[in-house]
Coordinates of C-alpha atoms in Angstrom, one line a residue:
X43 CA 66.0 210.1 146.0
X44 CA 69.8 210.6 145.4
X45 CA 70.2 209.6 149.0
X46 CA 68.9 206.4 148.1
X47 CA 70.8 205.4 145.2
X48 CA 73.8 206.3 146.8
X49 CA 72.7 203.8 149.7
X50 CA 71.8 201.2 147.5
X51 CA 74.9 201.7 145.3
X52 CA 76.8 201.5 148.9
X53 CA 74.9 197.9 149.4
X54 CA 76.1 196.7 146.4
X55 CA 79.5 197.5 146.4
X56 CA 79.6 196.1 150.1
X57 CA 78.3 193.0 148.7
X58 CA 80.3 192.2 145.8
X59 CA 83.5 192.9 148.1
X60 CA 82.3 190.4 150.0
X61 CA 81.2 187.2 148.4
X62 CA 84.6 188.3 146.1
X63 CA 86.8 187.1 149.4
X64 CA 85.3 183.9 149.6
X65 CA 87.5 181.2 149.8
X66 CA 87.4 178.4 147.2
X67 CA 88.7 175.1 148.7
X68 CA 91.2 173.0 147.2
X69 CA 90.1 171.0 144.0
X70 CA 93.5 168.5 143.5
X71 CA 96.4 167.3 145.3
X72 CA 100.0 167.3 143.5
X73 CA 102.4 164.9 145.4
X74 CA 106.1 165.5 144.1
X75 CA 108.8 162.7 145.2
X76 CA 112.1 163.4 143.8
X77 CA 111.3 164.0 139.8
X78 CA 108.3 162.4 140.1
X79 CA 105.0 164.3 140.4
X80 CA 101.3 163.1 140.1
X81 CA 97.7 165.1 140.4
X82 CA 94.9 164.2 142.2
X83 CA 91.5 166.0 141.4
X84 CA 89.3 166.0 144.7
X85 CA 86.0 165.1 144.4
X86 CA 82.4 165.7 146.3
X87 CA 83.1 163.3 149.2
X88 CA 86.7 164.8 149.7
X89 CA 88.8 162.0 148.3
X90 CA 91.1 162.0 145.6
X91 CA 93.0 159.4 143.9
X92 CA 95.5 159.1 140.6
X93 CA 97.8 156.5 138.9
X94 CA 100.0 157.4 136.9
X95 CA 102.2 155.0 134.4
X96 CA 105.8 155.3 132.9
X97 CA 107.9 153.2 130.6
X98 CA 110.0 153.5 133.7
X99 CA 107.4 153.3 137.1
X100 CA 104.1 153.3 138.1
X101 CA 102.7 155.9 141.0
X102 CA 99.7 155.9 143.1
X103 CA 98.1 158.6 144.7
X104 CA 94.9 158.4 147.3
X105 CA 93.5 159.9 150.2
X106 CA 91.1 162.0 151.7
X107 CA 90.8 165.7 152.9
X108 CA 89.1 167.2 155.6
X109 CA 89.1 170.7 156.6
X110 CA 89.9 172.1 160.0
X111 CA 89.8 175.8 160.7
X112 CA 91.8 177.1 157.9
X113 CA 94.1 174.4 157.4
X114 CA 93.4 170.9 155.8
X115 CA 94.3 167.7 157.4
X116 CA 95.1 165.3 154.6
X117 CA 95.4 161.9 154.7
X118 CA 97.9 160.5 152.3
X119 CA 99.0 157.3 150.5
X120 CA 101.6 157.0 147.8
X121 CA 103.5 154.0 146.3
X122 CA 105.8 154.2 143.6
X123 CA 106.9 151.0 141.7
X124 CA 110.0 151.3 139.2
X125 CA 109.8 148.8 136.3
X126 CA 113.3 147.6 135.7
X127 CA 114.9 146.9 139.5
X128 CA 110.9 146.2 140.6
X129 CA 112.4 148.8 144.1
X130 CA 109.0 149.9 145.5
X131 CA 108.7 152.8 147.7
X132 CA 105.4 154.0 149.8
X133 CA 104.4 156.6 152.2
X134 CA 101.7 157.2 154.1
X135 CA 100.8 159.7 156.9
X136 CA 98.6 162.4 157.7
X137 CA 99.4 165.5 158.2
X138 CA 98.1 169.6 158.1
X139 CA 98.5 171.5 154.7
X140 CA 97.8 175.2 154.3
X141 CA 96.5 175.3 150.7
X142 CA 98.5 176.8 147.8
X143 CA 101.6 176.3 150.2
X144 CA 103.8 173.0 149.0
X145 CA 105.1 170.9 152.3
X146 CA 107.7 168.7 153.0
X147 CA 106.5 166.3 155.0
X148 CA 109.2 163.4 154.9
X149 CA 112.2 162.0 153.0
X150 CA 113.8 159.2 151.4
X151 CA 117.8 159.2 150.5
X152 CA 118.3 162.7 148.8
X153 CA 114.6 162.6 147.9
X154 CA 111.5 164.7 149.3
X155 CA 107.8 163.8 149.6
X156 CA 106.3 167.2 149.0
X157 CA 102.5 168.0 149.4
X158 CA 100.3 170.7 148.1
X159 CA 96.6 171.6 147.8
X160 CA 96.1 173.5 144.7
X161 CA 92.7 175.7 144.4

């Protein structure tokens, strides 16, 4: 009888250890541009999408995400309108993200477009 709770308590441990290193896939996508960041929750069909307003600009955030091994290949579009000089600026591209690991995936002046997928 000990011989089985040890087994069984063996089982257990095995199985908490591991359904505990699951991986939980990404839930929003923040997309920084110089001092200007915006968050985009992903929902069930693996889209996002986010505006966000200023006294000073507007931002837009969409895509879609699809998984490939353990990476992500995102597909992203983002505009950013200023109010006062009405300059616009847009990017869009696809490219792989590791989530939890913020990318540089292009630039503008002195300016970065970073990506990251946040779990």
């Amino acid at each position: 009888m000990k011989i089985k709770s040890q087994l069984m308590l063996a089982m257990c441990s095995l199985l908490i250890g591991c359904s505990s290193n699951q991986t939980k896939e990404p839930t929003e996508v923040v997309f920084t541009f110089g001092e200007t960041a915006i968050t985009a929750p992903i929902n069930e069909n693996s889209a996002f999408a986010s505006t966000k307003e200023t006294d000073k600009e507007k931002v837009q955030l969409s895509g879609k995400i699809q998984k490939q091994d353990a990476d992500y290949i995102v597909e992203v579009e983002f505009i950013s309108e200023t109010k006062e000089s009405k300059a616009r600026h847009s990017y869009n591209s696809t490219v792989l993200v590791k989530a939890d690991e913020p990318l540089v995936i292009g630039h503008l002046e002195d300016d970065e477009f970073i990506i990251n997928l946040k779990r």
